[in-house]
Short mmCIF file of N, CA, C and O in Angstrom, two decimals:
data_model
loop_
_atom_site.label_atom_id
_atom_site.label_comp_id
_atom_site.label_asym_id
_atom_site.label_seq_id
_atom_site.Cartn_x
_atom_site.Cartn_y
_atom_site.Cartn_z
N MET A 1 -3.40 7.41 -27.42
CA MET A 1 -4.26 7.23 -26.00
C MET A 1 -5.08 8.46 -25.77
O MET A 1 -5.11 9.13 -26.43
N ALA A 2 -6.49 7.89 -25.34
CA ALA A 2 -7.05 8.38 -25.20
C ALA A 2 -7.21 9.70 -24.04
O ALA A 2 -6.46 9.79 -23.40
N ALA A 3 -8.16 10.96 -24.77
CA ALA A 3 -7.96 11.56 -23.34
C ALA A 3 -8.25 11.25 -21.76
O ALA A 3 -7.38 12.08 -21.14
N ASN A 4 -9.13 10.82 -21.37
CA ASN A 4 -9.58 10.29 -20.51
C ASN A 4 -8.26 9.43 -19.54
O ASN A 4 -8.06 9.44 -18.51
N ASP A 5 -7.62 8.44 -20.56
CA ASP A 5 -6.17 8.07 -20.21
C ASP A 5 -5.46 8.67 -19.91
O ASP A 5 -4.54 8.73 -18.77
N GLU A 6 -5.51 9.83 -20.19
CA GLU A 6 -4.03 10.76 -20.47
C GLU A 6 -4.26 11.42 -19.20
O GLU A 6 -3.54 11.88 -18.41
N GLN A 7 -6.00 12.08 -18.86
CA GLN A 7 -5.82 12.57 -17.65
C GLN A 7 -5.75 12.38 -16.39
O GLN A 7 -5.45 12.27 -15.53
N THR A 8 -6.32 10.94 -16.55
CA THR A 8 -6.13 9.66 -15.68
C THR A 8 -4.60 9.48 -15.16
O THR A 8 -4.27 9.63 -13.96
N ARG A 9 -3.52 9.63 -16.25
CA ARG A 9 -2.22 9.39 -15.86
C ARG A 9 -1.81 10.64 -15.19
O ARG A 9 -0.88 10.47 -14.51
N ASP A 10 -2.08 11.78 -15.55
CA ASP A 10 -1.42 13.06 -15.23
C ASP A 10 -2.09 13.43 -13.65
O ASP A 10 -3.14 14.02 -13.69
N HIS A 11 -1.41 13.34 -12.97
CA HIS A 11 -1.77 13.44 -11.60
C HIS A 11 -1.82 15.27 -11.31
O HIS A 11 -2.50 15.11 -10.42
N GLY A 12 -0.98 15.71 -12.31
CA GLY A 12 -1.09 16.94 -11.80
C GLY A 12 -2.78 18.07 -12.12
O GLY A 12 -2.82 18.66 -11.94
N GLN A 13 -3.14 17.19 -13.20
CA GLN A 13 -4.59 17.48 -13.79
C GLN A 13 -5.53 17.78 -12.53
O GLN A 13 -6.49 18.41 -12.62
N ASP A 14 -5.39 16.82 -11.45
CA ASP A 14 -6.55 16.35 -10.49
C ASP A 14 -6.14 16.75 -9.24
O ASP A 14 -5.46 15.69 -8.76
N PRO A 15 -6.19 17.91 -8.17
CA PRO A 15 -5.18 17.92 -7.00
C PRO A 15 -5.83 17.17 -6.08
O PRO A 15 -5.22 16.94 -5.07
N GLU A 16 -7.04 16.60 -6.00
CA GLU A 16 -7.66 15.48 -5.24
C GLU A 16 -7.38 14.30 -5.21
O GLU A 16 -7.27 13.23 -4.51
N ARG A 17 -6.66 14.13 -6.30
CA ARG A 17 -6.17 12.75 -6.84
C ARG A 17 -5.46 12.14 -5.62
O ARG A 17 -3.79 12.75 -5.42
N ARG A 18 -5.88 11.15 -5.01
CA ARG A 18 -4.71 10.36 -4.07
C ARG A 18 -4.09 8.93 -4.67
O ARG A 18 -4.38 8.16 -5.40
N THR A 19 -2.66 9.12 -4.32
CA THR A 19 -1.74 7.79 -4.41
C THR A 19 -1.54 7.09 -3.84
O THR A 19 -0.16 6.51 -4.09
N GLN A 20 -1.62 6.98 -2.54
CA GLN A 20 -0.78 6.77 -1.22
C GLN A 20 -0.49 4.91 -1.50
O GLN A 20 0.30 4.46 -1.45
N PHE A 21 -1.64 4.01 -2.28
CA PHE A 21 -1.66 2.95 -2.69
C PHE A 21 -0.41 2.64 -3.30
O PHE A 21 0.27 1.83 -3.33
N ALA A 22 -1.03 3.43 -4.42
CA ALA A 22 0.49 3.10 -5.70
C ALA A 22 1.48 3.17 -5.52
O ALA A 22 2.36 2.49 -6.04
N ASP A 23 1.56 4.29 -4.58
CA ASP A 23 3.16 4.68 -4.37
C ASP A 23 3.88 3.69 -3.55
O ASP A 23 4.90 3.37 -3.70
N LEU A 24 2.87 3.31 -2.19
CA LEU A 24 3.45 2.12 -1.66
C LEU A 24 3.57 0.78 -2.38
O LEU A 24 5.10 0.72 -2.12
N ILE A 25 2.97 0.69 -3.45
CA ILE A 25 3.44 -1.01 -3.86
C ILE A 25 4.60 -0.47 -4.46
O ILE A 25 5.51 -1.35 -5.06
N ARG A 26 4.47 0.89 -5.40
CA ARG A 26 5.69 1.05 -7.02
C ARG A 26 7.10 0.88 -5.65
O ARG A 26 8.23 0.83 -6.34
N GLN A 27 7.15 1.69 -4.74
CA GLN A 27 8.17 1.84 -3.85
C GLN A 27 8.92 0.54 -3.13
O GLN A 27 9.91 0.57 -3.42
N ARG A 28 7.91 -0.32 -2.67
CA ARG A 28 8.09 -1.42 -2.01
C ARG A 28 8.82 -2.31 -3.09
O ARG A 28 9.66 -2.84 -2.70
N ARG A 29 7.99 -2.16 -4.43
CA ARG A 29 8.44 -2.85 -5.38
C ARG A 29 9.86 -2.72 -5.79
O ARG A 29 10.80 -3.88 -6.19
N ALA A 30 10.28 -1.58 -5.94
CA ALA A 30 11.42 -0.90 -6.03
C ALA A 30 12.35 -0.93 -5.09
O ALA A 30 13.60 -1.92 -5.00
N GLU A 31 12.35 -1.10 -3.77
CA GLU A 31 13.16 -1.37 -2.87
C GLU A 31 13.44 -3.15 -2.53
O GLU A 31 14.44 -3.40 -2.64
N LEU A 32 12.15 -3.91 -3.24
CA LEU A 32 13.01 -5.44 -3.17
C LEU A 32 13.70 -5.09 -4.30
O LEU A 32 14.10 -6.58 -4.70
N ASN A 33 13.73 -4.80 -5.27
CA ASN A 33 14.34 -4.64 -6.47
C ASN A 33 13.73 -5.80 -7.40
O ASN A 33 14.55 -6.97 -7.77
N GLU A 34 12.43 -5.98 -7.43
CA GLU A 34 11.59 -6.78 -8.41
C GLU A 34 11.23 -6.47 -9.75
O GLU A 34 10.78 -5.24 -9.46
N SER A 35 11.20 -7.44 -10.58
CA SER A 35 10.21 -7.00 -11.74
C SER A 35 8.90 -7.17 -11.47
O SER A 35 8.58 -7.90 -10.23
N LEU A 36 8.23 -6.48 -12.52
CA LEU A 36 6.74 -6.34 -12.42
C LEU A 36 6.27 -8.11 -12.35
O LEU A 36 5.51 -8.75 -11.64
N ASP A 37 6.88 -9.08 -13.31
CA ASP A 37 7.09 -10.33 -13.23
C ASP A 37 6.66 -11.67 -12.10
O ASP A 37 6.08 -11.95 -11.69
N THR A 38 7.87 -10.90 -11.54
CA THR A 38 8.75 -11.56 -10.13
C THR A 38 7.52 -11.47 -8.72
O THR A 38 6.88 -11.73 -8.23
N PHE A 39 7.16 -9.96 -8.71
CA PHE A 39 6.26 -9.49 -7.91
C PHE A 39 5.39 -9.56 -7.84
O PHE A 39 4.62 -10.17 -7.24
N ALA A 40 4.52 -10.07 -9.16
CA ALA A 40 2.90 -10.40 -9.31
C ALA A 40 3.01 -12.15 -8.87
O ALA A 40 2.00 -12.70 -8.36
N LYS A 41 3.96 -12.87 -8.77
CA LYS A 41 4.29 -13.78 -8.88
C LYS A 41 3.52 -14.06 -7.50
O LYS A 41 3.54 -15.37 -6.66
N LYS A 42 4.81 -13.71 -6.79
CA LYS A 42 4.33 -13.68 -5.09
C LYS A 42 3.29 -13.36 -4.45
O LYS A 42 2.71 -13.22 -3.47
N ALA A 43 2.14 -12.46 -5.18
CA ALA A 43 1.18 -11.72 -5.06
C ALA A 43 0.00 -12.60 -4.89
O ALA A 43 -0.80 -12.68 -5.72
N ILE A 44 -0.15 -13.89 -3.94
CA ILE A 44 -0.84 -14.67 -3.57
C ILE A 44 -1.51 -14.81 -2.20
O ILE A 44 -0.92 -14.62 -1.39
N ASP A 45 -2.64 -14.74 -2.14
CA ASP A 45 -3.32 -14.90 -0.58
C ASP A 45 -3.06 -15.73 -0.03
O ASP A 45 -3.89 -16.69 -0.70
N PRO A 46 -2.74 -16.14 0.64
CA PRO A 46 -2.10 -17.43 1.17
C PRO A 46 -3.50 -18.26 2.14
O PRO A 46 -3.44 -18.90 2.45
N VAL A 47 -4.65 -17.45 2.43
CA VAL A 47 -5.79 -17.78 2.52
C VAL A 47 -6.78 -18.44 1.41
O VAL A 47 -7.05 -19.37 1.36
N SER A 48 -7.03 -17.57 0.62
CA SER A 48 -8.05 -17.78 -0.28
C SER A 48 -7.42 -18.24 -1.57
O SER A 48 -7.97 -18.97 -2.55
N GLY A 49 -6.07 -17.98 -1.73
CA GLY A 49 -5.51 -18.92 -3.00
C GLY A 49 -5.31 -17.14 -3.75
O GLY A 49 -4.89 -17.57 -5.26
N GLU A 50 -6.15 -16.65 -3.68
CA GLU A 50 -6.89 -15.47 -4.97
C GLU A 50 -5.31 -14.61 -5.28
O GLU A 50 -4.03 -14.51 -4.34
N ARG A 51 -4.83 -14.46 -6.57
CA ARG A 51 -3.92 -13.83 -7.16
C ARG A 51 -4.18 -12.53 -7.41
O ARG A 51 -5.03 -12.19 -8.06
N VAL A 52 -2.98 -11.64 -7.69
CA VAL A 52 -3.51 -10.28 -7.92
C VAL A 52 -2.28 -10.05 -9.62
O VAL A 52 -1.67 -10.75 -9.29
N LYS A 53 -2.98 -9.94 -10.39
CA LYS A 53 -2.33 -10.24 -11.84
C LYS A 53 -1.79 -9.21 -12.09
O LYS A 53 -1.70 -8.49 -11.32
N ARG A 54 -0.52 -9.27 -12.90
CA ARG A 54 0.67 -8.03 -13.39
C ARG A 54 -0.38 -7.00 -13.99
O ARG A 54 -0.08 -6.08 -13.65
N GLY A 55 -1.27 -7.25 -14.38
CA GLY A 55 -1.75 -6.52 -15.18
C GLY A 55 -2.22 -5.62 -14.41
O GLY A 55 -2.57 -3.84 -14.23
N TRP A 56 -3.36 -5.87 -13.12
CA TRP A 56 -3.53 -4.86 -12.10
C TRP A 56 -2.56 -4.08 -11.66
O TRP A 56 -2.76 -2.89 -11.64
N ILE A 57 -1.45 -4.53 -11.56
CA ILE A 57 -0.35 -4.01 -11.01
C ILE A 57 0.53 -3.07 -11.41
O ILE A 57 0.14 -1.58 -10.99
N TYR A 58 0.52 -3.21 -12.82
CA TYR A 58 0.63 -2.49 -14.04
C TYR A 58 0.05 -1.03 -13.93
O TYR A 58 0.44 0.17 -13.95
N ARG A 59 -1.37 -1.42 -14.22
CA ARG A 59 -2.31 -0.23 -14.25
C ARG A 59 -2.53 0.50 -13.13
O ARG A 59 -2.32 1.73 -12.88
N LEU A 60 -2.27 -0.16 -11.72
CA LEU A 60 -2.23 0.63 -10.45
C LEU A 60 -0.91 1.59 -10.23
O LEU A 60 -0.60 3.05 -9.89
N GLU A 61 0.17 0.88 -10.55
CA GLU A 61 1.42 1.75 -10.32
C GLU A 61 1.81 2.93 -11.61
O GLU A 61 2.50 4.02 -11.17
N THR A 62 0.94 3.18 -12.91
CA THR A 62 0.89 3.87 -13.61
C THR A 62 0.07 4.84 -13.77
O THR A 62 0.04 5.82 -14.79
N GLY A 63 -1.05 4.63 -12.76
CA GLY A 63 -2.05 5.97 -12.40
C GLY A 63 -3.38 5.50 -13.25
O GLY A 63 -4.07 6.31 -13.42
N LEU A 64 -3.35 4.28 -13.97
CA LEU A 64 -4.60 3.95 -14.49
C LEU A 64 -5.48 3.51 -13.99
O LEU A 64 -5.34 2.98 -12.49
N THR A 65 -6.87 3.90 -13.92
CA THR A 65 -7.94 3.21 -13.12
C THR A 65 -8.26 1.60 -12.86
O THR A 65 -7.90 1.25 -13.88
N VAL A 66 -8.00 1.81 -11.80
CA VAL A 66 -8.49 -0.05 -11.12
C VAL A 66 -9.13 -0.08 -10.05
O VAL A 66 -9.93 0.71 -9.80
N THR A 67 -9.93 -1.28 -10.07
CA THR A 67 -10.74 -1.49 -8.94
C THR A 67 -9.93 -1.79 -7.91
O THR A 67 -8.84 -2.31 -7.48
N PRO A 68 -10.92 -0.87 -6.57
CA PRO A 68 -10.04 -0.90 -5.61
C PRO A 68 -9.88 -2.37 -4.78
O PRO A 68 -10.60 -3.55 -4.93
N PRO A 69 -8.68 -2.76 -4.01
CA PRO A 69 -8.49 -4.41 -3.92
C PRO A 69 -9.50 -3.99 -2.67
O PRO A 69 -9.71 -3.34 -1.57
N GLY A 70 -9.94 -5.69 -2.55
CA GLY A 70 -10.51 -6.39 -1.18
C GLY A 70 -9.39 -6.81 -0.43
O GLY A 70 -8.18 -6.74 -0.88
N ILE A 71 -9.67 -7.57 0.17
CA ILE A 71 -9.39 -8.05 1.78
C ILE A 71 -8.45 -9.31 0.74
O ILE A 71 -7.04 -9.30 1.60
N GLU A 72 -8.69 -9.90 0.18
CA GLU A 72 -7.81 -11.15 -0.12
C GLU A 72 -6.81 -11.11 -1.55
O GLU A 72 -5.99 -10.85 -1.29
N GLU A 73 -7.29 -9.79 -2.40
CA GLU A 73 -5.95 -8.77 -3.04
C GLU A 73 -5.34 -7.93 -2.02
O GLU A 73 -3.92 -7.88 -2.27
N LEU A 74 -5.28 -7.88 -0.96
CA LEU A 74 -4.70 -7.45 0.07
C LEU A 74 -3.86 -7.64 0.76
O LEU A 74 -2.39 -7.56 0.76
N ARG A 75 -4.44 -8.70 0.95
CA ARG A 75 -3.14 -10.42 1.79
C ARG A 75 -2.17 -10.77 0.13
O ARG A 75 -1.17 -11.04 0.77
N ALA A 76 -2.75 -11.04 -0.81
CA ALA A 76 -2.06 -11.07 -1.44
C ALA A 76 -0.49 -10.08 -2.01
O ALA A 76 0.18 -10.33 -1.88
N LEU A 77 -1.07 -8.87 -1.78
CA LEU A 77 -0.03 -8.17 -1.78
C LEU A 77 0.69 -7.50 -0.90
O LEU A 77 2.06 -7.43 -0.47
N ARG A 78 0.04 -8.41 0.51
CA ARG A 78 1.01 -7.84 1.66
C ARG A 78 2.23 -9.17 1.16
O ARG A 78 3.39 -9.01 1.80
N ALA A 79 1.92 -10.24 1.26
CA ALA A 79 2.45 -11.56 0.62
C ALA A 79 3.64 -10.95 -0.56
O ALA A 79 4.96 -11.26 -0.09
N ALA A 80 3.21 -10.23 -1.23
CA ALA A 80 4.13 -9.62 -2.44
C ALA A 80 5.06 -8.38 -1.65
O ALA A 80 6.39 -8.42 -2.07
N CYS A 81 4.46 -7.59 -1.06
CA CYS A 81 5.02 -6.62 -0.55
C CYS A 81 5.98 -7.17 0.65
O CYS A 81 7.15 -6.12 1.35
N GLU A 82 5.64 -7.79 1.31
CA GLU A 82 6.29 -8.30 2.85
C GLU A 82 6.08 -6.86 3.65
O GLU A 82 6.90 -6.97 4.69
N LEU A 83 5.64 -6.14 4.01
CA LEU A 83 4.72 -5.52 4.74
C LEU A 83 3.54 -5.96 5.50
O LEU A 83 2.65 -6.66 5.08
N PRO A 84 3.16 -5.35 6.60
CA PRO A 84 1.87 -5.33 7.58
C PRO A 84 0.84 -5.26 6.32
O PRO A 84 0.72 -4.15 6.11
N LEU A 85 -0.10 -6.04 6.81
CA LEU A 85 -1.47 -5.80 6.38
C LEU A 85 -2.06 -4.38 6.74
O LEU A 85 -2.65 -3.68 5.92
N GLU A 86 -2.34 -4.13 8.08
CA GLU A 86 -2.61 -2.61 8.07
C GLU A 86 -2.00 -1.77 7.63
O GLU A 86 -2.82 -0.44 7.03
N GLN A 87 -0.99 -1.65 7.11
CA GLN A 87 -0.27 -0.51 6.08
C GLN A 87 -0.85 -0.54 4.88
O GLN A 87 -1.07 0.43 4.37
N LEU A 88 -1.00 -1.53 4.31
CA LEU A 88 -1.68 -1.81 2.85
C LEU A 88 -3.32 -1.18 3.18
O LEU A 88 -3.56 -0.77 2.16
N GLN A 89 -3.77 -1.45 4.30
CA GLN A 89 -5.07 -1.12 4.27
C GLN A 89 -5.00 0.28 4.59
O GLN A 89 -6.16 0.84 4.17
N ASP A 90 -4.36 0.70 5.36
CA ASP A 90 -4.61 2.39 5.42
C ASP A 90 -4.06 3.04 4.27
O ASP A 90 -5.03 3.93 4.00
N ALA A 91 -3.44 2.85 3.49
CA ALA A 91 -2.77 3.18 2.05
C ALA A 91 -4.22 2.91 1.04
O ALA A 91 -4.54 3.83 0.34
N ALA A 92 -4.69 1.88 1.13
CA ALA A 92 -5.88 1.64 0.25
C ALA A 92 -6.64 2.66 0.74
O ALA A 92 -7.43 3.16 -0.39
N GLY A 93 -7.15 2.56 2.03
CA GLY A 93 -8.24 3.43 2.49
C GLY A 93 -8.07 4.90 1.82
O GLY A 93 -9.23 5.62 1.70
N GLN A 94 -6.91 5.24 2.17
CA GLN A 94 -6.76 6.61 1.77
C GLN A 94 -6.93 6.88 0.25
O GLN A 94 -7.42 7.74 -0.21
N GLN A 95 -5.94 5.82 -0.92
CA GLN A 95 -6.56 6.12 -2.15
C GLN A 95 -7.51 5.90 -2.74
O GLN A 95 -8.33 6.81 -2.96
N PHE A 96 -8.13 4.80 -2.12
CA PHE A 96 -9.69 4.37 -2.84
C PHE A 96 -11.13 5.47 -2.33
O PHE A 96 -11.98 4.98 -2.84
N HIS A 97 -10.97 5.21 -0.52
CA HIS A 97 -11.66 5.83 -0.01
C HIS A 97 -11.79 7.44 0.42
O HIS A 97 -12.51 7.79 1.13
N GLY A 98 -10.64 7.62 0.34
CA GLY A 98 -10.18 9.56 1.09
C GLY A 98 -10.41 9.34 2.35
O GLY A 98 -10.52 9.93 3.27
N VAL A 99 -9.87 7.74 2.82
CA VAL A 99 -10.06 7.78 4.62
C VAL A 99 -8.69 8.16 5.20
O VAL A 99 -7.59 7.45 4.77
N ASP A 100 -8.99 8.71 5.97
CA ASP A 100 -7.70 9.04 6.54
C ASP A 100 -7.27 8.07 8.07
O ASP A 100 -8.34 8.11 9.03
N PRO A 101 -6.28 7.43 7.83
CA PRO A 101 -6.03 6.74 9.36
C PRO A 101 -6.62 7.03 10.61
O PRO A 101 -6.71 6.22 11.21
N LEU A 102 -5.64 8.20 10.69
CA LEU A 102 -5.19 8.75 11.95
C LEU A 102 -6.69 9.25 12.59
O LEU A 102 -6.82 9.59 13.89
N LYS A 103 -7.53 9.51 11.88
CA LYS A 103 -9.14 10.24 12.39
C LYS A 103 -9.79 9.25 13.19
O LYS A 103 -10.57 9.39 14.11
N GLY A 104 -9.44 8.06 12.98
CA GLY A 104 -9.94 6.79 13.46
C GLY A 104 -9.59 6.70 15.12
O GLY A 104 -10.41 6.04 15.99
N GLY A 105 -8.36 7.01 15.49
CA GLY A 105 -7.90 6.81 16.80
C GLY A 105 -7.61 7.50 18.06
O GLY A 105 -8.30 8.78 17.48
N SER A 106 -7.60 7.41 18.90
CA SER A 106 -7.60 8.04 20.20
C SER A 106 -6.59 9.16 19.68
O SER A 106 -5.64 9.29 18.94
N ALA A 107 -6.86 10.30 20.60
CA ALA A 107 -5.74 11.65 20.27
C ALA A 107 -4.33 11.05 21.11
O ALA A 107 -3.44 11.38 20.16
N VAL A 108 -4.40 10.03 21.76
CA VAL A 108 -2.77 9.64 21.98
C VAL A 108 -2.09 8.56 21.37
O VAL A 108 -1.18 9.44 20.83
N ALA A 109 -3.36 8.22 20.29
CA ALA A 109 -2.82 6.89 19.46
C ALA A 109 -2.25 7.82 17.93
O ALA A 109 -1.30 7.64 17.57
N THR A 110 -3.13 8.81 17.84
CA THR A 110 -2.53 9.71 17.12
C THR A 110 -0.99 10.65 17.14
O THR A 110 -0.83 10.66 16.72
N ALA A 111 -1.31 10.81 18.71
CA ALA A 111 0.38 11.48 18.56
C ALA A 111 1.20 11.05 18.40
O ALA A 111 2.38 11.45 18.09
N TYR A 112 1.05 9.79 18.92
CA TYR A 112 1.80 8.59 18.92
C TYR A 112 2.84 8.57 17.49
O TYR A 112 3.88 8.52 16.87
N VAL A 113 1.23 8.34 16.60
CA VAL A 113 1.60 8.04 15.34
C VAL A 113 2.35 9.35 14.43
O VAL A 113 3.00 8.76 13.56
N ARG A 114 2.22 10.47 14.59
CA ARG A 114 3.02 11.32 13.95
C ARG A 114 4.01 11.49 14.53
O ARG A 114 5.37 12.08 13.60
N LYS A 115 4.46 11.20 15.53
CA LYS A 115 5.76 10.93 15.77
C LYS A 115 6.65 10.20 15.27
O LYS A 115 7.96 10.31 15.18
N LEU A 116 5.99 9.24 14.71
CA LEU A 116 6.80 8.27 14.09
C LEU A 116 7.97 8.78 12.47
O LEU A 116 8.54 8.08 12.41
N ASP A 117 7.24 9.84 12.05
CA ASP A 117 8.24 10.22 11.14
C ASP A 117 9.23 10.40 11.58
O ASP A 117 10.44 11.18 10.68
N ARG A 118 9.32 11.08 12.59
CA ARG A 118 10.84 11.65 13.11
C ARG A 118 11.75 10.29 13.52
O ARG A 118 12.47 10.90 14.27
N VAL A 119 11.27 9.42 13.93
CA VAL A 119 12.11 8.10 14.24
C VAL A 119 12.61 7.53 13.27
O VAL A 119 12.44 7.56 12.29
N PRO A 120 14.52 7.73 13.32
CA PRO A 120 15.33 6.99 12.30
C PRO A 120 14.64 5.83 11.40
O PRO A 120 13.93 4.99 12.33
N ALA A 121 14.68 5.75 10.12
CA ALA A 121 14.08 4.36 9.19
C ALA A 121 14.96 3.03 9.89
O ALA A 121 14.02 2.22 10.49
N ASP A 122 16.10 3.26 10.17
CA ASP A 122 16.62 2.09 10.64
C ASP A 122 16.02 1.63 11.85
O ASP A 122 16.02 0.18 12.78
N GLN A 123 15.54 2.48 12.67
CA GLN A 123 14.67 2.35 14.41
C GLN A 123 13.38 2.00 14.10
O GLN A 123 12.73 1.27 15.08
N ARG A 124 12.59 2.01 13.14
CA ARG A 124 11.45 2.22 12.47
C ARG A 124 10.94 0.26 12.96
O ARG A 124 10.14 0.08 13.34
N ALA A 125 11.53 -0.71 11.95
CA ALA A 125 11.82 -1.86 12.21
C ALA A 125 11.48 -2.29 13.81
O ALA A 125 11.25 -3.31 14.30
N ASN A 126 12.88 -1.82 14.35
CA ASN A 126 12.83 -2.22 15.94
C ASN A 126 11.48 -2.01 16.76
O ASN A 126 11.09 -2.45 17.30
N LEU A 127 10.89 -0.72 16.58
CA LEU A 127 9.74 -0.17 17.10
C LEU A 127 8.54 -1.01 16.42
O LEU A 127 7.99 -1.44 17.77
N MET A 128 8.52 -1.27 15.51
CA MET A 128 7.91 -1.81 15.23
C MET A 128 7.37 -3.63 15.71
O MET A 128 6.35 -4.24 16.34
N ARG A 129 8.53 -4.09 15.90
CA ARG A 129 8.67 -5.45 16.30
C ARG A 129 8.18 -5.43 17.88
O ARG A 129 7.41 -6.40 18.36
N LEU A 130 8.68 -4.49 18.81
CA LEU A 130 8.32 -4.30 19.88
C LEU A 130 6.90 -4.24 19.86
O LEU A 130 6.49 -4.90 21.07
N ILE A 131 6.09 -3.19 19.27
CA ILE A 131 4.84 -3.19 19.24
C ILE A 131 3.89 -4.31 18.78
O ILE A 131 3.15 -4.85 19.58
N ASP A 132 4.39 -5.12 18.09
CA ASP A 132 4.05 -6.05 17.62
C ASP A 132 4.07 -7.29 19.02
O ASP A 132 3.21 -8.35 18.90
N SER A 133 5.52 -7.86 19.73
CA SER A 133 5.71 -8.10 21.04
C SER A 133 4.45 -7.82 21.64
O SER A 133 3.96 -8.66 22.58
N LEU A 134 4.02 -6.72 21.96
CA LEU A 134 2.92 -5.98 22.88
C LEU A 134 1.45 -6.34 22.45
O LEU A 134 0.74 -6.76 23.21
N VAL A 135 1.50 -6.06 21.22
CA VAL A 135 0.14 -6.18 20.76
C VAL A 135 0.16 -7.05 19.37
O VAL A 135 0.06 -6.42 18.31
N PRO A 136 0.12 -8.43 19.30
CA PRO A 136 0.42 -8.98 17.84
C PRO A 136 -0.52 -8.44 16.52
O PRO A 136 -1.98 -7.91 17.10
N PRO A 137 -0.49 -8.13 15.47
CA PRO A 137 -0.86 -7.70 14.37
C PRO A 137 -2.44 -8.57 14.42
O PRO A 137 -2.39 -9.88 14.61
N GLU A 138 -3.29 -8.21 13.79
CA GLU A 138 -4.43 -8.60 13.75
C GLU A 138 -4.27 -8.94 12.21
O GLU A 138 -3.67 -8.21 10.83
N GLU A 139 -5.00 -10.33 11.85
CA GLU A 139 -5.43 -11.17 10.31
C GLU A 139 -6.13 -10.34 9.57
O GLU A 139 -6.86 -10.28 9.97
#
């Protein structure tokens, strides 16, 4: 393994290294109990037909350098992850661009979002359905 690859893999070497998107994808694939191959086969953008390849997902999950995903790749990963597009966009923005998704919202919105961590996990899905019924998610 080259020194650069080793440093890229070792998250402890770089305290500024962000892994929110990689962590989200890895955790969701584990929750779905899917192999890398099965997960990659589902990662197809329903709009453009763009696929996210197994190798890219593997590199992302193992901490190797990847090209940041565009909207087509995000939609493809949404199909595989079965998560809201906004959640993937926020995590990708954090990891690849250092964007804090809470900084863009109003003070009221930020206060609500910060409280979500205290909502029991089984109630978060109900809350999201309620919010989606009031304000449909954007594509």
